[in-house]
Coordinates of C-alpha atoms in Angstrom, one line a residue:
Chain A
X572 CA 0.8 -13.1 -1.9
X573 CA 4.2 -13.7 -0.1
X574 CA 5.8 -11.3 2.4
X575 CA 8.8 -10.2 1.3
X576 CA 9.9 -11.4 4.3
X577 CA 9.6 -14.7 3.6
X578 CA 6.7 -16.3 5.4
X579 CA 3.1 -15.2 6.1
X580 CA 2.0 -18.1 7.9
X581 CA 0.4 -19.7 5.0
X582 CA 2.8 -21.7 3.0
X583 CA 2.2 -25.1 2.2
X584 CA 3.4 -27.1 -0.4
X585 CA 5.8 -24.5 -1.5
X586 CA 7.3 -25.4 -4.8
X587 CA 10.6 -23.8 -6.2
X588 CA 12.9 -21.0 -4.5
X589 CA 11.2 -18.1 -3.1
X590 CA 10.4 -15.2 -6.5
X591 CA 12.3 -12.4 -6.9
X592 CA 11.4 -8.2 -6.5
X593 CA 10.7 -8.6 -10.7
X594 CA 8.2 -11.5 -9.5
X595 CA 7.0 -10.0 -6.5
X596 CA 6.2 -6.9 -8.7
X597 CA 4.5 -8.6 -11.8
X598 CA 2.2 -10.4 -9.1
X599 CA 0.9 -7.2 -8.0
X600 CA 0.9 -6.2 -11.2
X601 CA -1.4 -8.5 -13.1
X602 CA -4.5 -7.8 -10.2
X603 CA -4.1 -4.2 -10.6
X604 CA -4.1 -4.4 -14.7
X605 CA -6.9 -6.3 -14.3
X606 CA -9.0 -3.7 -11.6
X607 CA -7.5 -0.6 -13.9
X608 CA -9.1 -2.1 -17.2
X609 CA -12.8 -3.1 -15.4
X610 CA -12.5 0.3 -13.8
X611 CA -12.4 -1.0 -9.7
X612 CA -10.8 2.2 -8.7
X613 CA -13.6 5.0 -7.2
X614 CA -12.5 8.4 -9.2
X615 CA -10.2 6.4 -11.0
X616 CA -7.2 7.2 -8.3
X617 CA -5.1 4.0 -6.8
X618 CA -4.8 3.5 -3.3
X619 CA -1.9 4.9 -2.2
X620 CA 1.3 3.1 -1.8
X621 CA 1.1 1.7 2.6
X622 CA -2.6 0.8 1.3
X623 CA -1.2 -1.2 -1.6
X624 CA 1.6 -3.1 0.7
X625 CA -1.0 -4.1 3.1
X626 CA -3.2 -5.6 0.2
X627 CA -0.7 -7.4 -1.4
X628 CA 1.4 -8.2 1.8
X629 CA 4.5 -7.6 0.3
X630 CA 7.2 -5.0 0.4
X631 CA 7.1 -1.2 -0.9
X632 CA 9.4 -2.0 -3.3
X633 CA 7.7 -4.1 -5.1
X634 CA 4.5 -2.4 -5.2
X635 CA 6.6 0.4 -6.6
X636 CA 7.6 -1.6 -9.1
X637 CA 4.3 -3.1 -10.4
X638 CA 3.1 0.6 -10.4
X639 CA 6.2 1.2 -12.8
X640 CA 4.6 -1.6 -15.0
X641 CA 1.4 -0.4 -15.4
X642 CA 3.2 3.0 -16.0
X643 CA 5.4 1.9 -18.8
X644 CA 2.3 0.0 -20.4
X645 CA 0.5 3.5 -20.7
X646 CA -2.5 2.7 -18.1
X647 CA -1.3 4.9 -15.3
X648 CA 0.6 7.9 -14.1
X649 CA 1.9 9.1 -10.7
X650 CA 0.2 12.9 -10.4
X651 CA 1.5 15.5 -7.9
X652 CA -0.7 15.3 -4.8
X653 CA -3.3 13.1 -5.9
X654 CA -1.1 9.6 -6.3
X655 CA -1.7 7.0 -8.9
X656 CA -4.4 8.0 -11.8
X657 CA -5.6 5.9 -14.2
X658 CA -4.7 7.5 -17.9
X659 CA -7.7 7.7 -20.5
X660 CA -10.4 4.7 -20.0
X661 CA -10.4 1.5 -22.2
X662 CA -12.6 0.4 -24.0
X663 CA -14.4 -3.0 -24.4
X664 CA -15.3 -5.3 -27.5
X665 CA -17.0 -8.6 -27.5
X666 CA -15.5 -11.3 -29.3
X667 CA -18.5 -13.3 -28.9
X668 CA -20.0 -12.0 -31.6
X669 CA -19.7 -10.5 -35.1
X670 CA -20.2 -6.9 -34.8
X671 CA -18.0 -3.8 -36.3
X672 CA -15.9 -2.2 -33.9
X673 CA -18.0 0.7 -34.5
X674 CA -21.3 -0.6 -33.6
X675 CA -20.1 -1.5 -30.6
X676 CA -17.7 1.3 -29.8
X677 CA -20.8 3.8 -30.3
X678 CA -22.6 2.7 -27.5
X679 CA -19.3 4.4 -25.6
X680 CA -19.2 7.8 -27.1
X681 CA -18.8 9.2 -31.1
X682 CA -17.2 7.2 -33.4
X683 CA -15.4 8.9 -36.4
X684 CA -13.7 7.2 -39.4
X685 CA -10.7 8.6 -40.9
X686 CA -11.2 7.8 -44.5
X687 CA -7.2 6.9 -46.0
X688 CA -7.9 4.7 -48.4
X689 CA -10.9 3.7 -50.8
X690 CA -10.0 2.9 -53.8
X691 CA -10.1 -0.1 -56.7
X692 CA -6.8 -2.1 -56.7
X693 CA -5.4 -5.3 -58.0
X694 CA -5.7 -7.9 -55.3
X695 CA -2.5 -9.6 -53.6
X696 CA -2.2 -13.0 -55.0
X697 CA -2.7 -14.7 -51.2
X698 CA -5.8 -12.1 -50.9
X699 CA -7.2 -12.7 -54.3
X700 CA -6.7 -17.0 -52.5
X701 CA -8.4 -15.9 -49.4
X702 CA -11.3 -14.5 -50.9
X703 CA -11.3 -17.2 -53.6
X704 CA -10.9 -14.0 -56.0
X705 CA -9.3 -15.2 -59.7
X706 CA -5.2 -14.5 -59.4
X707 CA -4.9 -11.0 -60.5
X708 CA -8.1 -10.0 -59.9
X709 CA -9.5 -6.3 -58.6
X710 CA -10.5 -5.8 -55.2
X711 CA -11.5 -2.7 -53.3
X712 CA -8.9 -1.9 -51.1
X713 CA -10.4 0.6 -47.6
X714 CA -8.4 1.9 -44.7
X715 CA -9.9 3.9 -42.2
X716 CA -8.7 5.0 -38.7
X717 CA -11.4 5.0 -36.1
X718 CA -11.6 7.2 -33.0
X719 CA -13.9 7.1 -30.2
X720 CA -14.4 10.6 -28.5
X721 CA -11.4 12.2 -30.7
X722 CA -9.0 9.2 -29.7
X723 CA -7.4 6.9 -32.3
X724 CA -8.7 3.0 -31.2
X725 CA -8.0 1.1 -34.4
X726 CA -6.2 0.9 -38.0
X727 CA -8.4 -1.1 -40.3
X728 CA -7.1 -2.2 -43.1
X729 CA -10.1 -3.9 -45.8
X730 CA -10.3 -5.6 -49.0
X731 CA -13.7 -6.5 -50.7
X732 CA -14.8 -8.5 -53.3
X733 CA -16.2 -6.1 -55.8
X734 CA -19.4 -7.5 -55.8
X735 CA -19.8 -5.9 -52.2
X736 CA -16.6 -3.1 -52.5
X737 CA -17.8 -1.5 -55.6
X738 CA -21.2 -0.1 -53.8
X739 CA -19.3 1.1 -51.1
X740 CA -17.3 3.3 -53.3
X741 CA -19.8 4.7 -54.8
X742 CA -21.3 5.8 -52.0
X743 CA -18.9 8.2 -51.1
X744 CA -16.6 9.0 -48.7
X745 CA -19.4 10.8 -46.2
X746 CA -20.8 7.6 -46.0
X747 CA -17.5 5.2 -45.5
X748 CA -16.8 7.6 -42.5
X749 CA -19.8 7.8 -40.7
X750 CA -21.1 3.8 -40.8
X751 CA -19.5 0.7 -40.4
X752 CA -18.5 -2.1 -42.9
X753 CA -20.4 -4.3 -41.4
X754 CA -23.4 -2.3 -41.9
X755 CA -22.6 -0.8 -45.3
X756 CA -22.1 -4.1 -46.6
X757 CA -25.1 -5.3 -45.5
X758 CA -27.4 -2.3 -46.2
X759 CA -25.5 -0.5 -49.2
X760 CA -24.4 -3.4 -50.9
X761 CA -27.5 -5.6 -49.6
X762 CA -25.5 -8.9 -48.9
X763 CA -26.2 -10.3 -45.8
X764 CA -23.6 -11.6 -43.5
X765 CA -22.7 -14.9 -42.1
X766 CA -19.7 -15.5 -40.1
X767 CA -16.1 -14.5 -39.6
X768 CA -12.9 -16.4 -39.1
X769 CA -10.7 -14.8 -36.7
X770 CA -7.1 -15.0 -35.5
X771 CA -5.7 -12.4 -32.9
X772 CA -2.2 -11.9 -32.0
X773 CA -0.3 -9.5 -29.8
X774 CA 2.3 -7.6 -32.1
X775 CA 4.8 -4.6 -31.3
X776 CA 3.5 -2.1 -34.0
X777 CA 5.8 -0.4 -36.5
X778 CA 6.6 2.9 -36.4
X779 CA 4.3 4.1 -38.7
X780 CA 1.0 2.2 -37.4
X781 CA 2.8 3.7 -33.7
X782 CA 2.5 7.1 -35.3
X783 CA -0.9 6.7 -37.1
X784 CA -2.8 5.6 -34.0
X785 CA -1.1 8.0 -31.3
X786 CA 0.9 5.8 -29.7
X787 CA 4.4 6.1 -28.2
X788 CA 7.0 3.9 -30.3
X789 CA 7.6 0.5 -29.4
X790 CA 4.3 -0.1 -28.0
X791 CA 2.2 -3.1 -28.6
X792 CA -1.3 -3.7 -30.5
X793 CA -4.1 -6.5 -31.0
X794 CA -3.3 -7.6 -34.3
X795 CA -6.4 -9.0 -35.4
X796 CA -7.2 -11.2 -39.0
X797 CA -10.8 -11.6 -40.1
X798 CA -12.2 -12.8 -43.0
X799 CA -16.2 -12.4 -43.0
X800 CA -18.2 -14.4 -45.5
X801 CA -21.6 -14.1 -47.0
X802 CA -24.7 -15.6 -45.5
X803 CA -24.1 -18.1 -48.5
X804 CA -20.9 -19.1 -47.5
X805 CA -18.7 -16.8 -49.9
X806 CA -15.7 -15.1 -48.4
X807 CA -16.3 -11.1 -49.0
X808 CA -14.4 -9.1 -46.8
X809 CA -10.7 -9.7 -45.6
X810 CA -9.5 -7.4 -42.7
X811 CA -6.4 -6.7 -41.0
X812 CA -7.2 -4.6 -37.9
X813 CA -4.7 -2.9 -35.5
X814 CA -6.2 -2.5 -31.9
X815 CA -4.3 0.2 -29.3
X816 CA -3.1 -2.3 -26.9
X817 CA -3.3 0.1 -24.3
X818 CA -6.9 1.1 -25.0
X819 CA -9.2 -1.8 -25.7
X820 CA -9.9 -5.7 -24.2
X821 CA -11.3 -8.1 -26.1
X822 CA -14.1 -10.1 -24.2
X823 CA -15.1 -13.5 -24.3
X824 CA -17.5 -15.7 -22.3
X825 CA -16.9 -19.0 -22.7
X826 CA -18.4 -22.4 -21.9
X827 CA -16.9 -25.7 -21.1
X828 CA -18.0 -28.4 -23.3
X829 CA -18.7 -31.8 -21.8
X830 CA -16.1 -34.7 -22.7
X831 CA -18.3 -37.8 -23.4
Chain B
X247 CA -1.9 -2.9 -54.2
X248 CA -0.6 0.4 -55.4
X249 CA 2.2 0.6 -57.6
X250 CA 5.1 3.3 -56.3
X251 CA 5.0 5.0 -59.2
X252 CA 1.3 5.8 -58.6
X253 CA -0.6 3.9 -61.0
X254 CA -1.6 0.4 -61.5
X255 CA -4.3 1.5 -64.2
X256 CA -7.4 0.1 -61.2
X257 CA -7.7 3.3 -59.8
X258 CA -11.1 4.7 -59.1
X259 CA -13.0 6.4 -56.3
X260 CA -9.3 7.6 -54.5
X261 CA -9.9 9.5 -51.5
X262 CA -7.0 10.9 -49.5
X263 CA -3.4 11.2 -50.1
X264 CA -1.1 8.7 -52.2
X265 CA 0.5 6.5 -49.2
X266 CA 4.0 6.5 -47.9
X267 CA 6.5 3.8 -48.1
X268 CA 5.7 3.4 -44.9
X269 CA 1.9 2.9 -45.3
X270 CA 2.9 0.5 -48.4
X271 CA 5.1 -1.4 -46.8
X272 CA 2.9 -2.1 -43.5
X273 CA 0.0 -3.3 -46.0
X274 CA 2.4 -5.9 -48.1
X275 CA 3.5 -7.5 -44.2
X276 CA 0.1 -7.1 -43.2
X277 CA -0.9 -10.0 -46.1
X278 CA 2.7 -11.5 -45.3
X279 CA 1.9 -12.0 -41.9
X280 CA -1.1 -13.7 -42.0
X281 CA 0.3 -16.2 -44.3
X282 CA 3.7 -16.6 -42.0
X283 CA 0.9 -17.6 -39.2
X284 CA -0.9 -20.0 -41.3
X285 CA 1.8 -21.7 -43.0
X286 CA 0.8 -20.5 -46.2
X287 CA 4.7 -21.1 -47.3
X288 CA 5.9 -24.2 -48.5
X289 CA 9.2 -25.3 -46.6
X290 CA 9.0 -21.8 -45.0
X291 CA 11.0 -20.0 -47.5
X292 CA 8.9 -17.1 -48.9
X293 CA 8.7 -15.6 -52.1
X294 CA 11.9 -13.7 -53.2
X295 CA 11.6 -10.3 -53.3
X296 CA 11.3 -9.8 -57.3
X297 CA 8.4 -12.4 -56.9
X298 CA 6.8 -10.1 -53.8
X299 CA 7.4 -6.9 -55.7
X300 CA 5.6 -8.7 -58.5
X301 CA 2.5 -9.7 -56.1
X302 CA 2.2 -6.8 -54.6
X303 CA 2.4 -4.4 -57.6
X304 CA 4.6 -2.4 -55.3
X305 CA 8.7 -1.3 -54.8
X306 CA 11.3 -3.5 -53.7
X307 CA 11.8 -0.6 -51.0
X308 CA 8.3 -1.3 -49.8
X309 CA 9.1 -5.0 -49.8
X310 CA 12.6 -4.9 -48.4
X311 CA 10.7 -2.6 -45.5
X312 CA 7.5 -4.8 -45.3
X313 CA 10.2 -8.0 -44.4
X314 CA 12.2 -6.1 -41.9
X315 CA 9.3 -5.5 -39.9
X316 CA 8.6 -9.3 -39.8
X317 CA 12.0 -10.0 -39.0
X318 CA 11.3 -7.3 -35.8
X319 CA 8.7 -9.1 -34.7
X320 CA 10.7 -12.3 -35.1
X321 CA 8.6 -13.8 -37.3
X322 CA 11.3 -14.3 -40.3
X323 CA 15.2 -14.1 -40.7
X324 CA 17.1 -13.8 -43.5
X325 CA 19.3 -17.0 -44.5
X326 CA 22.3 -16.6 -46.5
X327 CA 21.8 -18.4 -49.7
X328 CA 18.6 -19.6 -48.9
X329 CA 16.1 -15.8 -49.0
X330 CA 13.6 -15.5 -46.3
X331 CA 12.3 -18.1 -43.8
X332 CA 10.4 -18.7 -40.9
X333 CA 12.0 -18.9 -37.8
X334 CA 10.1 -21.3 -35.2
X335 CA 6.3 -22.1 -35.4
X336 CA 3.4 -20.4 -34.1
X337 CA 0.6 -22.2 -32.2
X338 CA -2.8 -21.9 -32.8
X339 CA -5.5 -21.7 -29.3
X340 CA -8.8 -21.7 -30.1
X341 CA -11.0 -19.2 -28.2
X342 CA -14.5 -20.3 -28.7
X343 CA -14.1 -23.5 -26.3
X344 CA -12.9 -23.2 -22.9
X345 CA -10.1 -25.5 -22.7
X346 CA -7.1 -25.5 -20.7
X347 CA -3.7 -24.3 -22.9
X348 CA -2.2 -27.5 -22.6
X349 CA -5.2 -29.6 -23.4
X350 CA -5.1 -27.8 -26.7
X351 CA -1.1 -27.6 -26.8
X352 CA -0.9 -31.2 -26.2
X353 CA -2.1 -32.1 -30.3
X354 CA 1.0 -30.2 -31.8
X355 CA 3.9 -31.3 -29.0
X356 CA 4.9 -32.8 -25.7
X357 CA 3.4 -29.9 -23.5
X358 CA 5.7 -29.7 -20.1
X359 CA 4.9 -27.2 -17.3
X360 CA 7.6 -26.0 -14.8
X361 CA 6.3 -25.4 -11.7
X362 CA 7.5 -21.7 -10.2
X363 CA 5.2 -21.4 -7.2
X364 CA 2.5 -23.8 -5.6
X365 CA 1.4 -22.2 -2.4
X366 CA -1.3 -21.2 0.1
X367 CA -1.4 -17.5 0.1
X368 CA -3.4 -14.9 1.5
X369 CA -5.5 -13.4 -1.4
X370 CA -5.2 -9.9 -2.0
X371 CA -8.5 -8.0 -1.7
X372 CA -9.1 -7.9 -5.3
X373 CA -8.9 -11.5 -6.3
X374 CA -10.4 -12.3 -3.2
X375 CA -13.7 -10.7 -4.3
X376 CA -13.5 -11.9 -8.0
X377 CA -12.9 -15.5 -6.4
X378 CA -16.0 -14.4 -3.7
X379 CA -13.8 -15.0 -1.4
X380 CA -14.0 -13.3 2.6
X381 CA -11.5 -10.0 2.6
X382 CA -8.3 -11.5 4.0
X383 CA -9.1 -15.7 2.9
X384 CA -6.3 -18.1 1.8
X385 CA -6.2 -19.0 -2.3
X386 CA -3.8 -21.4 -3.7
X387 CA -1.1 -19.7 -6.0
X388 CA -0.2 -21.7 -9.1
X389 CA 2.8 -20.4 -11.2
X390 CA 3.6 -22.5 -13.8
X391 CA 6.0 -21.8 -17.2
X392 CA 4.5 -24.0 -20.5
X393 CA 6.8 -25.2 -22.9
X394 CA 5.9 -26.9 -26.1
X395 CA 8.3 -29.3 -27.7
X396 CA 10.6 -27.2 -25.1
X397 CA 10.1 -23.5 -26.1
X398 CA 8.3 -21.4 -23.5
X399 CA 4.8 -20.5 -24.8
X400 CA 3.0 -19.2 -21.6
X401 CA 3.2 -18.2 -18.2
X402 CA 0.4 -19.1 -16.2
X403 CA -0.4 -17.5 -12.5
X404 CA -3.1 -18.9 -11.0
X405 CA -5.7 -18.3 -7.8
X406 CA -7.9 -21.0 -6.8
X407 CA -10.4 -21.1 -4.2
X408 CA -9.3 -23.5 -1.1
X409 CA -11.7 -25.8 -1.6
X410 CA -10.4 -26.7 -5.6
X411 CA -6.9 -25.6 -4.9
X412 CA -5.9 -27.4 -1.8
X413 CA -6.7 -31.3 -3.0
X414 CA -4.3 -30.0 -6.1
X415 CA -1.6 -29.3 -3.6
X416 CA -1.7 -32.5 -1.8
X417 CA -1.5 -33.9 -5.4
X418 CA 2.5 -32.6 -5.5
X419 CA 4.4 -31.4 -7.9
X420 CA 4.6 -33.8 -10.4
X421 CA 0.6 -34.0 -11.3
X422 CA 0.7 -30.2 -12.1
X423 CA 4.0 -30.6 -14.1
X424 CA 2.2 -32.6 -16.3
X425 CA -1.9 -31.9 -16.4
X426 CA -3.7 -29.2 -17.2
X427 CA -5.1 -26.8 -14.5
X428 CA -9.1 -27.5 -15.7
X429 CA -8.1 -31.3 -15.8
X430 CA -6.7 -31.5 -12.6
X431 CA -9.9 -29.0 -11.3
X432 CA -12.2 -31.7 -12.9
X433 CA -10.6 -35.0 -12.2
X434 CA -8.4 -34.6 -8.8
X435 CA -10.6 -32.1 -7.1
X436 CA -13.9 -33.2 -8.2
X437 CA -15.6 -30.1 -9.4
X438 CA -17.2 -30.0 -12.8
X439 CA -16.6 -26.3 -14.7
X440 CA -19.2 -24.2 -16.2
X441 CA -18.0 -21.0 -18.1
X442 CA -15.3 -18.6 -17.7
X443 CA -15.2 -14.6 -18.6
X444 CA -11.8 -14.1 -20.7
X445 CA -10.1 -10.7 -21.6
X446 CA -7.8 -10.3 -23.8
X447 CA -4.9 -7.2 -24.2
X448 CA -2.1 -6.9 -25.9
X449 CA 0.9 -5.6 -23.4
X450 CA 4.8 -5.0 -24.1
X451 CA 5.5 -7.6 -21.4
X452 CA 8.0 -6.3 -18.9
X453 CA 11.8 -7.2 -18.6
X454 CA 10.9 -10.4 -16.0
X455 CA 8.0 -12.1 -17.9
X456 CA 9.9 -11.3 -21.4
X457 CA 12.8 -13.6 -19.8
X458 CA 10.7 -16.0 -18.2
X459 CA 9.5 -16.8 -21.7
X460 CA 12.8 -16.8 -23.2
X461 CA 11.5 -13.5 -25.4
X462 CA 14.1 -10.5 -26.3
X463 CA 12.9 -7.8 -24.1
X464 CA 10.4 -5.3 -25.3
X465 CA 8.3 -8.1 -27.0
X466 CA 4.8 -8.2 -27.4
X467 CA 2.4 -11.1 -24.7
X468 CA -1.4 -11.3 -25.0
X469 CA -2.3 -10.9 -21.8
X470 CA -5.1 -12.7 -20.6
X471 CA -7.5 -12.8 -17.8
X472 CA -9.3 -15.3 -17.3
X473 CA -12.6 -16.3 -14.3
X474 CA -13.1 -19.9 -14.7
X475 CA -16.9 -20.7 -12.5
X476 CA -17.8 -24.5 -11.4
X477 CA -21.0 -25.3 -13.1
X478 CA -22.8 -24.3 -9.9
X479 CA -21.6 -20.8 -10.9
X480 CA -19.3 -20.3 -8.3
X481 CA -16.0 -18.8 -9.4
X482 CA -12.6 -20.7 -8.7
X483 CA -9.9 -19.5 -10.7
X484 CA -8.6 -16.4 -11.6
X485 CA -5.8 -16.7 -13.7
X486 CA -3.8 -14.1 -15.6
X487 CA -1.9 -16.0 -18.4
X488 CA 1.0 -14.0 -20.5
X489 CA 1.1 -15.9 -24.1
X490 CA 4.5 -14.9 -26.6
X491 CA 3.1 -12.6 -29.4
X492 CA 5.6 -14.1 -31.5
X493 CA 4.4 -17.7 -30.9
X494 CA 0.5 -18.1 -30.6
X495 CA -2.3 -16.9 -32.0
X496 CA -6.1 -17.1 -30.6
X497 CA -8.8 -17.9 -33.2
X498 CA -12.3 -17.8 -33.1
X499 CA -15.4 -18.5 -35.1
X500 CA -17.8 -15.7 -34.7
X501 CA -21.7 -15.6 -36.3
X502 CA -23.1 -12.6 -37.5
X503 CA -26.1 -12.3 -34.6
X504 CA -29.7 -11.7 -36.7
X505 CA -31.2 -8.2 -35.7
X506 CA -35.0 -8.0 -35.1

């Protein structure tokens, strides 16, 4: 990375005017979100500030900006006589395959659903479309907060066909908290599972999905849409999910397909 | 969907408390949303809000609170005269192939890339040993802003490993203006890809990126990172790619994966 001097011997085919501090800073930034979230530090402490300069090759400044960064996004925070900690851990889910959140979050630590909605309600006209349900039909309606280890990860926000929802009511709440829909659909309501369609963006949550996951206003979540179907085909389960930004990657391996 | 007065007549199996506004309101825009994203509306004018109220068996409150928090994620805006539209388009990237943004971009509008920084560098210690690189080698730095149809979408900041990186260079400017990073990899220097290991967060993106990509500050970017390996395995490209929240969604197909 440049000098903030100006030259470190390397350039070559410099395009554009040299960046800014703001630049300098996110540069550093982006390699140190990246080491914080795969968990690179030893102890989970940054190297300190002269080590950080050195790496980078740039000025203190800007290193104490990109430090301010990762501050501001929640992942750090500077501690009296230690230096630069890493704040919680983050947690990992695979996009590369359909899985609950749970299934996979339990291989972390204890997963516990918040039960805050189950209940039988008259589906949305473009969820009643989405789940090729009749216009005005009923559809069970779930919400459930998940933590991992006491710590709110996600909002998850279900409707089910009845075919599959109605089961899952009557199994009680005990049951709703402690497994995942994935599996109660599968097991309790004994409908096999096929594939999902989903679409993930990055959203600033409202205030109240802020407040119901534990996060400080203004801060931004993984707003994902899925829409499972049946092993036959038939759409079943429509999900809007809400992911702590600050506290859980999405990972994908992916492979480049051959042109010709 | 509830009504606010408590009762839509569907209720059965209820657990927890009746919701707040606030919970109502963040479950209509949760269906709204998904259908602003997927161009569910014809012209881009949605539904009134007697017609939403309607749908959603819920208050105009709710509604009038469900649409503001679109329009704070700068999603809609209200026109005089004409209700609620949509306000710019989103793009769609499809995560289960690994193709360059622009070679995906490129099938909804004239994809331009603005070259910020083309450079030999020296690469800090981290990417260095993502890219397998000796503590203290040279990368290429790529810094390039993508508009679509001219609206920034993404900004891209690349490390490549000499050997891919430096025949790019000597390509100048105006090849990586216009071609995709994986293109120019494949075609100018030679190497075929394999696979790459993407993650994906959600990040408020800081003051510099958020004007970079023309977004009001405090807006949400999905940040990805992304390890792109030749096909011998090799890695040769680290990139860490800020997308707008507000103007791209990733999608995916997922299969449910058989157990025993």
């Amino acid at each position: 990375m440049e000098a903030d001097d100006g030259g470190d011997g390397h350039r070559g085919g410099a395009v554009g005017d040299g960046p800014t501090r703001a630049d300098r800073a996110r540069r550093v930034a982006h390699v140190l979100r990246g080491q914080v979230v795969r968990g690179a530090f030893p102890g989970g402490v940054l190297p300190d500030e002269r080590a950080l300069v050195a790496e980078f090759g740039t000025s203190r400044n800007a290193v104490r900006e990109a430090l301010g960064l990762l501050r501001d996004e929640g992942l750090v925070e500077r501690r009296r006589g230690v230096g630069t900690v890493v704040v919680g851990r983050t947690y990992e889910h695979p996009l590369g395959e359909l899985s609950g959140l749970a299934e996979v979050l339990q291989r972390h630590g204890t997963v516990v659903n918040e039960v805050r909605a189950a209940r039988i309600v008259r589906a949305p006209g473009a969820v009643a479309r989405r789940l090729e349900l009749p216009e005005g039909s009923r559809a069970v309606y779930l919400e459930r907060l998940r933590r991992v280890d006491g710590m709110p990860l996600s909002l998850d926000c279900t409707y089910l066909i009845p075919e599959v929802g109605e089961p899952l009511l009557a199994l009680g709440p005990e049951r709703l908290e402690n497994r995942d829909v994935f599996e109660l659909i599968e097991r309790a309501a004994g409908r096999p599972l096929g594939s999902a369609e989903v679409a993930v963006r990055a959203v600033v949550a409202d205030p109240a999905t802020c407040a119901v996951l534990g996060m400080t206003a203004g801060g931004a979540v993984l707003a994902v849409d899925r829409l499972t179907r049946l092993a036959d085909g038939r759409p079943a389960d429509l999900e809007f999910i809400h992911l702590r930004g600050d506290r859980l990657t999405l990972r994908a391996r992916l492979d480049r397909v051959r042109e010709g």
